PDB file of C-alpha atoms in Angstrom:
ATOM      1  CA  UNK A   1      97.208 119.725  88.161  1.00 59.00           C
ATOM      2  CA  UNK A   2      97.702 117.181  90.961  1.00 72.00           C
ATOM      3  CA  UNK A   3      95.348 114.387  89.793  1.00 91.00           C
ATOM      4  CA  UNK A   4      95.225 111.682  92.493  1.00 94.00           C
ATOM      5  CA  UNK A   5      97.225 112.303  95.652  1.00 95.00           C
ATOM      6  CA  UNK A   6      97.979 109.591  98.194  1.00 96.00           C
ATOM      7  CA  UNK A   7      99.434 110.029 101.663  1.00 96.00           C
ATOM      8  CA  UNK A   8     101.635 108.794 103.157  1.00 96.00           C
ATOM      9  CA  UNK A   9     104.036 107.468 100.499  1.00 95.00           C
ATOM     10  CA  UNK A  10     105.732 105.060 102.911  1.00 96.00           C
ATOM     11  CA  UNK A  11     104.725 103.594 106.252  1.00 95.00           C
ATOM     12  CA  UNK A  12     106.036 100.918 108.601  1.00 96.00           C
ATOM     13  CA  UNK A  13     103.667  99.477 111.188  1.00 95.00           C
ATOM     14  CA  UNK A  14     103.816  96.856 113.862  1.00 97.00           C
ATOM     15  CA  UNK A  15     101.334  93.989 113.865  1.00 97.00           C
ATOM     16  CA  UNK A  16      98.104  95.087 115.530  1.00 96.00           C
ATOM     17  CA  UNK A  17      98.541  98.812 114.910  1.00 97.00           C
ATOM     18  CA  UNK A  18      95.956 100.757 112.983  1.00 96.00           C
ATOM     19  CA  UNK A  19      96.299 103.417 110.336  1.00 95.00           C
ATOM     20  CA  UNK A  20      94.413 105.254 107.614  1.00 97.00           C
ATOM     21  CA  UNK A  21      95.613 105.742 104.066  1.00 98.00           C
ATOM     22  CA  UNK A  22      94.376 108.951 102.512  1.00 97.00           C
ATOM     23  CA  UNK A  23      93.434 109.604  98.895  1.00 97.00           C
ATOM     24  CA  UNK A  24      92.173 112.764  97.240  1.00 97.00           C
ATOM     25  CA  UNK A  25      91.396 113.602  93.611  1.00 96.00           C
ATOM     26  CA  UNK A  26      90.847 117.014  92.080  1.00 94.00           C
ATOM     27  CA  UNK A  27      89.280 115.947  88.782  1.00 91.00           C
ATOM     28  CA  UNK A  28      85.645 115.911  89.936  1.00 90.00           C
ATOM     29  CA  UNK A  29      85.448 112.160  89.306  1.00 89.00           C
ATOM     30  CA  UNK A  30      82.495 110.228  90.653  1.00 86.00           C
ATOM     31  CA  UNK A  31      84.135 106.849  91.244  1.00 87.00           C
ATOM     32  CA  UNK A  32      87.144 106.025  93.385  1.00 91.00           C
ATOM     33  CA  UNK A  33      88.975 102.762  94.034  1.00 93.00           C
ATOM     34  CA  UNK A  34      91.489 101.178  96.387  1.00 96.00           C
ATOM     35  CA  UNK A  35      93.791  98.429  95.080  1.00 97.00           C
ATOM     36  CA  UNK A  36      96.693  96.478  96.480  1.00 97.00           C
ATOM     37  CA  UNK A  37      99.614  95.249  94.400  1.00 96.00           C
ATOM     38  CA  UNK A  38     101.733  92.316  95.480  1.00 93.00           C
ATOM     39  CA  UNK A  39     104.835  90.941  93.713  1.00 84.00           C
ATOM     40  CA  UNK A  40     104.002  88.860  90.652  1.00 76.00           C
ATOM     41  CA  UNK A  41     100.324  89.714  90.844  1.00 78.00           C
ATOM     42  CA  UNK A  42      98.164  92.263  89.194  1.00 83.00           C
ATOM     43  CA  UNK A  43      96.315  94.892  91.134  1.00 93.00           C
ATOM     44  CA  UNK A  44      93.484  93.499  93.240  1.00 94.00           C
ATOM     45  CA  UNK A  45      90.474  95.582  94.137  1.00 94.00           C
ATOM     46  CA  UNK A  46      89.897  96.086  97.855  1.00 96.00           C
ATOM     47  CA  UNK A  47      86.957  98.495  97.929  1.00 95.00           C
ATOM     48  CA  UNK A  48      85.392 100.990  95.595  1.00 92.00           C
ATOM     49  CA  UNK A  49      83.003 103.910  95.728  1.00 91.00           C
ATOM     50  CA  UNK A  50      80.876 104.338  92.636  1.00 85.00           C
ATOM     51  CA  UNK A  51      79.651 107.717  93.817  1.00 85.00           C
ATOM     52  CA  UNK A  52      79.721 109.957  96.873  1.00 87.00           C
ATOM     53  CA  UNK A  53      77.952 108.272  99.759  1.00 88.00           C
ATOM     54  CA  UNK A  54      78.320 104.696  98.477  1.00 91.00           C
ATOM     55  CA  UNK A  55      81.000 102.061  99.027  1.00 94.00           C
ATOM     56  CA  UNK A  56      81.233  98.421  97.968  1.00 93.00           C
ATOM     57  CA  UNK A  57      83.536  95.475  98.562  1.00 94.00           C
ATOM     58  CA  UNK A  58      85.954  94.351  95.922  1.00 92.00           C
ATOM     59  CA  UNK A  59      87.894  91.121  95.609  1.00 91.00           C
ATOM     60  CA  UNK A  60      89.938  91.321  98.840  1.00 95.00           C
ATOM     61  CA  UNK A  61      88.082  93.450 101.438  1.00 96.00           C
ATOM     62  CA  UNK A  62      88.843  91.478 104.601  1.00 96.00           C
ATOM     63  CA  UNK A  63      90.811  93.475 107.178  1.00 96.00           C
ATOM     64  CA  UNK A  64      89.988  96.843 105.614  1.00 97.00           C
ATOM     65  CA  UNK A  65      87.371  99.544 105.917  1.00 97.00           C
ATOM     66  CA  UNK A  66      86.771 102.605 103.758  1.00 97.00           C
ATOM     67  CA  UNK A  67      85.138 105.996 103.988  1.00 96.00           C
ATOM     68  CA  UNK A  68      84.057 108.225 101.118  1.00 95.00           C
ATOM     69  CA  UNK A  69      84.329 111.464 103.019  1.00 87.00           C
ATOM     70  CA  UNK A  70      83.153 113.621 100.125  1.00 94.00           C
ATOM     71  CA  UNK A  71      83.452 113.589  96.360  1.00 93.00           C
ATOM     72  CA  UNK A  72      87.185 114.319  96.531  1.00 95.00           C
ATOM     73  CA  UNK A  73      88.361 112.005  99.302  1.00 96.00           C
ATOM     74  CA  UNK A  74      88.336 108.230  99.794  1.00 97.00           C
ATOM     75  CA  UNK A  75      90.238 106.759 102.740  1.00 97.00           C
ATOM     76  CA  UNK A  76      91.291 103.185 103.510  1.00 98.00           C
ATOM     77  CA  UNK A  77      91.664 102.041 107.106  1.00 97.00           C
ATOM     78  CA  UNK A  78      93.501  99.065 108.553  1.00 96.00           C
ATOM     79  CA  UNK A  79      92.032  98.473 112.001  1.00 93.00           C
ATOM     80  CA  UNK A  80      94.536  95.839 113.163  1.00 96.00           C
ATOM     81  CA  UNK A  81      97.423  95.483 110.749  1.00 95.00           C
ATOM     82  CA  UNK A  82      98.725  92.025 109.870  1.00 96.00           C
ATOM     83  CA  UNK A  83     101.942  91.047 108.039  1.00 96.00           C
ATOM     84  CA  UNK A  84      99.795  89.741 105.138  1.00 96.00           C
ATOM     85  CA  UNK A  85      98.744  93.326 104.510  1.00 97.00           C
ATOM     86  CA  UNK A  86     102.285  94.325 103.577  1.00 97.00           C
ATOM     87  CA  UNK A  87     101.802  95.629 100.048  1.00 97.00           C
ATOM     88  CA  UNK A  88     101.720  98.648  97.806  1.00 96.00           C
ATOM     89  CA  UNK A  89      98.338 100.352  97.912  1.00 98.00           C
ATOM     90  CA  UNK A  90      97.010 102.369  94.995  1.00 97.00           C
ATOM     91  CA  UNK A  91      94.083 104.721  94.861  1.00 96.00           C
ATOM     92  CA  UNK A  92      92.416 105.463  91.535  1.00 93.00           C
ATOM     93  CA  UNK A  93      89.562 107.567  90.232  1.00 91.00           C
ATOM     94  CA  UNK A  94      87.351 107.125  87.216  1.00 86.00           C
ATOM     95  CA  UNK A  95      86.114 109.645  84.710  1.00 76.00           C
ATOM     96  CA  UNK A  96      84.159 108.449  81.709  1.00 60.00           C
ATOM     97  CA  UNK A  97      84.580 105.814  79.006  1.00 48.00           C
ATOM     98  CA  UNK A  98      84.640 107.997  75.907  1.00 47.00           C
ATOM     99  CA  UNK A  99      87.284 106.712  73.415  1.00 41.00           C
ATOM    100  CA  UNK A 100      90.577 108.521  73.692  1.00 45.00           C
ATOM    101  CA  UNK A 101      90.009 109.534  77.302  1.00 56.00           C
ATOM    102  CA  UNK A 102      91.941 108.199  80.246  1.00 60.00           C
ATOM    103  CA  UNK A 103      89.234 106.653  82.401  1.00 69.00           C
ATOM    104  CA  UNK A 104      91.325 105.617  85.395  1.00 84.00           C
ATOM    105  CA  UNK A 105      93.828 107.929  87.028  1.00 88.00           C
ATOM    106  CA  UNK A 106      96.186 106.476  89.616  1.00 92.00           C
ATOM    107  CA  UNK A 107      98.086 107.876  92.542  1.00 94.00           C
ATOM    108  CA  UNK A 108     101.752 107.028  93.065  1.00 92.00           C
ATOM    109  CA  UNK A 109     100.976 104.498  95.773  1.00 95.00           C
ATOM    110  CA  UNK A 110     101.585 103.961  99.476  1.00 96.00           C
ATOM    111  CA  UNK A 111     104.243 101.401 100.339  1.00 96.00           C
ATOM    112  CA  UNK A 112     103.184  99.737 103.570  1.00 97.00           C
ATOM    113  CA  UNK A 113     105.304  97.308 105.584  1.00 96.00           C
ATOM    114  CA  UNK A 114     103.915  95.505 108.611  1.00 96.00           C
ATOM    115  CA  UNK A 115     106.379  93.875 110.947  1.00 95.00           C
TER     116      UNK A 115
ATOM    117  CA  UNK B   1      85.503  84.776  88.463  1.00 75.00           C
ATOM    118  CA  UNK B   2      87.066  87.056  85.889  1.00 81.00           C
ATOM    119  CA  UNK B   3      90.716  86.380  85.197  1.00 89.00           C
ATOM    120  CA  UNK B   4      93.342  88.163  83.136  1.00 94.00           C
ATOM    121  CA  UNK B   5      96.650  86.607  82.145  1.00 95.00           C
ATOM    122  CA  UNK B   6      99.629  88.109  80.363  1.00 96.00           C
ATOM    123  CA  UNK B   7     102.336  86.418  78.332  1.00 93.00           C
ATOM    124  CA  UNK B   8     105.274  86.640  78.528  1.00 92.00           C
ATOM    125  CA  UNK B   9     105.964  87.546  82.142  1.00 93.00           C
ATOM    126  CA  UNK B  10     109.232  89.200  81.119  1.00 95.00           C
ATOM    127  CA  UNK B  11     110.785  90.178  77.816  1.00 95.00           C
ATOM    128  CA  UNK B  12     114.184  91.571  76.860  1.00 97.00           C
ATOM    129  CA  UNK B  13     114.792  92.942  73.363  1.00 96.00           C
ATOM    130  CA  UNK B  14     117.440  95.046  71.622  1.00 97.00           C
ATOM    131  CA  UNK B  15     116.600  98.623  70.776  1.00 97.00           C
ATOM    132  CA  UNK B  16     114.737  99.090  67.513  1.00 97.00           C
ATOM    133  CA  UNK B  17     112.824  95.810  67.552  1.00 97.00           C
ATOM    134  CA  UNK B  18     109.090  95.610  67.095  1.00 97.00           C
ATOM    135  CA  UNK B  19     107.371  93.585  69.806  1.00 95.00           C
ATOM    136  CA  UNK B  20     104.000  92.235  70.869  1.00 96.00           C
ATOM    137  CA  UNK B  21     102.651  91.822  74.387  1.00 97.00           C
ATOM    138  CA  UNK B  22      99.711  89.498  74.929  1.00 97.00           C
ATOM    139  CA  UNK B  23      96.729  89.706  77.255  1.00 97.00           C
ATOM    140  CA  UNK B  24      93.984  87.086  77.678  1.00 96.00           C
ATOM    141  CA  UNK B  25      90.741  87.502  79.592  1.00 94.00           C
ATOM    142  CA  UNK B  26      87.838  85.249  80.508  1.00 90.00           C
ATOM    143  CA  UNK B  27      85.012  87.788  80.751  1.00 80.00           C
ATOM    144  CA  UNK B  28      83.057  87.747  77.475  1.00 76.00           C
ATOM    145  CA  UNK B  29      80.967  90.735  78.577  1.00 80.00           C
ATOM    146  CA  UNK B  30      83.727  93.274  78.992  1.00 83.00           C
ATOM    147  CA  UNK B  31      82.936  96.931  78.623  1.00 81.00           C
ATOM    148  CA  UNK B  32      86.454  97.903  77.624  1.00 87.00           C
ATOM    149  CA  UNK B  33      90.079  96.882  77.894  1.00 91.00           C
ATOM    150  CA  UNK B  34      92.886  99.161  78.936  1.00 92.00           C
ATOM    151  CA  UNK B  35      96.682  98.988  78.712  1.00 95.00           C
ATOM    152  CA  UNK B  36      98.828 100.653  81.375  1.00 94.00           C
ATOM    153  CA  UNK B  37     102.487 101.329  81.873  1.00 96.00           C
ATOM    154  CA  UNK B  38     104.093 101.153  85.316  1.00 94.00           C
ATOM    155  CA  UNK B  39     107.584 102.439  86.026  1.00 93.00           C
ATOM    156  CA  UNK B  40     109.419 101.140  89.115  1.00 88.00           C
ATOM    157  CA  UNK B  41     108.095 102.692  92.308  1.00 84.00           C
ATOM    158  CA  UNK B  42     105.398 104.585  90.447  1.00 87.00           C
ATOM    159  CA  UNK B  43     101.696 104.375  89.814  1.00 88.00           C
ATOM    160  CA  UNK B  44     100.028 103.291  86.588  1.00 91.00           C
ATOM    161  CA  UNK B  45      99.846 105.465  83.494  1.00 91.00           C
ATOM    162  CA  UNK B  46      97.112 104.753  80.975  1.00 88.00           C
ATOM    163  CA  UNK B  47      98.365 104.071  77.461  1.00 93.00           C
ATOM    164  CA  UNK B  48      95.381 102.962  75.420  1.00 92.00           C
ATOM    165  CA  UNK B  49      91.751 102.106  75.999  1.00 88.00           C
ATOM    166  CA  UNK B  50      89.664  99.994  73.631  1.00 90.00           C
ATOM    167  CA  UNK B  51      85.888 100.022  73.916  1.00 86.00           C
ATOM    168  CA  UNK B  52      84.130  96.690  73.439  1.00 85.00           C
ATOM    169  CA  UNK B  53      82.718  97.933  70.119  1.00 86.00           C
ATOM    170  CA  UNK B  54      86.178  98.767  68.777  1.00 88.00           C
ATOM    171  CA  UNK B  55      88.873  96.532  67.330  1.00 91.00           C
ATOM    172  CA  UNK B  56      91.967  98.658  67.925  1.00 93.00           C
ATOM    173  CA  UNK B  57      93.436 101.916  69.130  1.00 93.00           C
ATOM    174  CA  UNK B  58      96.679 103.625  68.169  1.00 95.00           C
ATOM    175  CA  UNK B  59      98.850 106.191  69.895  1.00 93.00           C
ATOM    176  CA  UNK B  60     102.205 106.999  68.352  1.00 96.00           C
ATOM    177  CA  UNK B  61     104.301 103.832  68.247  1.00 97.00           C
ATOM    178  CA  UNK B  62     101.702 101.882  70.207  1.00 97.00           C
ATOM    179  CA  UNK B  63      98.829  99.891  68.765  1.00 97.00           C
ATOM    180  CA  UNK B  64      96.400  97.841  70.839  1.00 96.00           C
ATOM    181  CA  UNK B  65      93.903  95.376  69.406  1.00 96.00           C
ATOM    182  CA  UNK B  66      90.927  93.639  70.943  1.00 94.00           C
ATOM    183  CA  UNK B  67      89.292  90.359  69.945  1.00 93.00           C
ATOM    184  CA  UNK B  68      86.376  89.716  72.272  1.00 89.00           C
ATOM    185  CA  UNK B  69      85.451  86.419  70.646  1.00 90.00           C
ATOM    186  CA  UNK B  70      88.801  84.881  71.498  1.00 92.00           C
ATOM    187  CA  UNK B  71      89.272  86.823  74.756  1.00 93.00           C
ATOM    188  CA  UNK B  72      92.541  88.372  73.646  1.00 95.00           C
ATOM    189  CA  UNK B  73      94.206  91.740  73.351  1.00 96.00           C
ATOM    190  CA  UNK B  74      97.661  92.580  72.051  1.00 97.00           C
ATOM    191  CA  UNK B  75      99.856  95.624  72.535  1.00 97.00           C
ATOM    192  CA  UNK B  76     102.205  96.239  69.634  1.00 97.00           C
ATOM    193  CA  UNK B  77     105.211  98.490  70.218  1.00 97.00           C
ATOM    194  CA  UNK B  78     107.055  99.597  67.106  1.00 97.00           C
ATOM    195  CA  UNK B  79     110.729 100.531  66.986  1.00 97.00           C
ATOM    196  CA  UNK B  80     111.281  99.954  70.703  1.00 97.00           C
ATOM    197  CA  UNK B  81     113.458 102.365  72.683  1.00 97.00           C
ATOM    198  CA  UNK B  82     115.239 102.048  76.060  1.00 97.00           C
ATOM    199  CA  UNK B  83     112.679 104.500  77.455  1.00 97.00           C
ATOM    200  CA  UNK B  84     109.988 101.906  76.800  1.00 97.00           C
ATOM    201  CA  UNK B  85     111.454  99.730  79.562  1.00 97.00           C
ATOM    202  CA  UNK B  86     108.713  99.301  82.161  1.00 97.00           C
ATOM    203  CA  UNK B  87     106.023  96.869  83.248  1.00 96.00           C
ATOM    204  CA  UNK B  88     102.955  96.796  81.028  1.00 97.00           C
ATOM    205  CA  UNK B  89      99.624  95.758  82.499  1.00 96.00           C
ATOM    206  CA  UNK B  90      96.320  95.106  80.821  1.00 95.00           C
ATOM    207  CA  UNK B  91      92.996  95.412  82.609  1.00 93.00           C
ATOM    208  CA  UNK B  92      89.523  94.490  81.491  1.00 90.00           C
ATOM    209  CA  UNK B  93      86.531  96.402  82.751  1.00 85.00           C
ATOM    210  CA  UNK B  94      83.225  94.653  83.328  1.00 78.00           C
ATOM    211  CA  UNK B  95      81.795  95.860  86.591  1.00 71.00           C
ATOM    212  CA  UNK B  96      85.249  96.812  87.775  1.00 75.00           C
ATOM    213  CA  UNK B  97      88.789  96.609  86.473  1.00 83.00           C
ATOM    214  CA  UNK B  98      90.466  93.207  86.656  1.00 91.00           C
ATOM    215  CA  UNK B  99      94.203  93.446  86.101  1.00 94.00           C
ATOM    216  CA  UNK B 100      96.698  91.036  84.642  1.00 94.00           C
ATOM    217  CA  UNK B 101     100.023  90.427  86.427  1.00 94.00           C
ATOM    218  CA  UNK B 102     101.975  92.421  83.847  1.00 95.00           C
ATOM    219  CA  UNK B 103     104.846  91.932  81.405  1.00 96.00           C
ATOM    220  CA  UNK B 104     108.205  93.354  82.458  1.00 96.00           C
ATOM    221  CA  UNK B 105     109.884  94.782  79.354  1.00 97.00           C
ATOM    222  CA  UNK B 106     113.564  95.633  79.058  1.00 97.00           C
ATOM    223  CA  UNK B 107     114.804  97.351  75.904  1.00 97.00           C
ATOM    224  CA  UNK B 108     118.572  97.164  75.659  1.00 96.00           C
ATOM    225  CA  UNK B 109     120.565  99.991  74.026  1.00 94.00           C
TER     226      UNK B 109
END
């Protein structure tokens, strides 16, 4: 019962390099999300996908792109990494809002450092 | 813009104490509010979710309340244990989740 799986767990990049963060969920959830978490701040939404085939910008989308490859997978791409994108990135998926359920399931995060 | 704040930012208590963590939000049209726990280097684990039509939810030693009119939620932890040490985040859901910065809790043996 894997839940939400993120790869890689750690990554160091040089300024200007590109990379893709991968996320997959096995719970048949419709909605998926990418967040970043910086020290002293809550999670901030980068992009989300309400359903397969749709993506929308969140609070901090600049410098990122996303792809909802299928219902299971939602990837986040940094085209030209900048030091300001050093952060911990979390992927999450959403089930339903019935009381007692756990609507958002999170991966363990990708720790990204950009030099 | 929706905002969520949490007070205090950090809290240290001796084992066995009852404690309250506070969460304030500005969105009066929230759909629900959720409390999470985050251990160092880990992702978020959902603790409790309160629908906008509810006033509180309980799970074991945890009780969360919601007052939409005042824009506040509290997480009550009874008989705290060292294993409760973690960062606790609240998040309100309107169109999407908006997270608070968290309260870092240390329970001392």
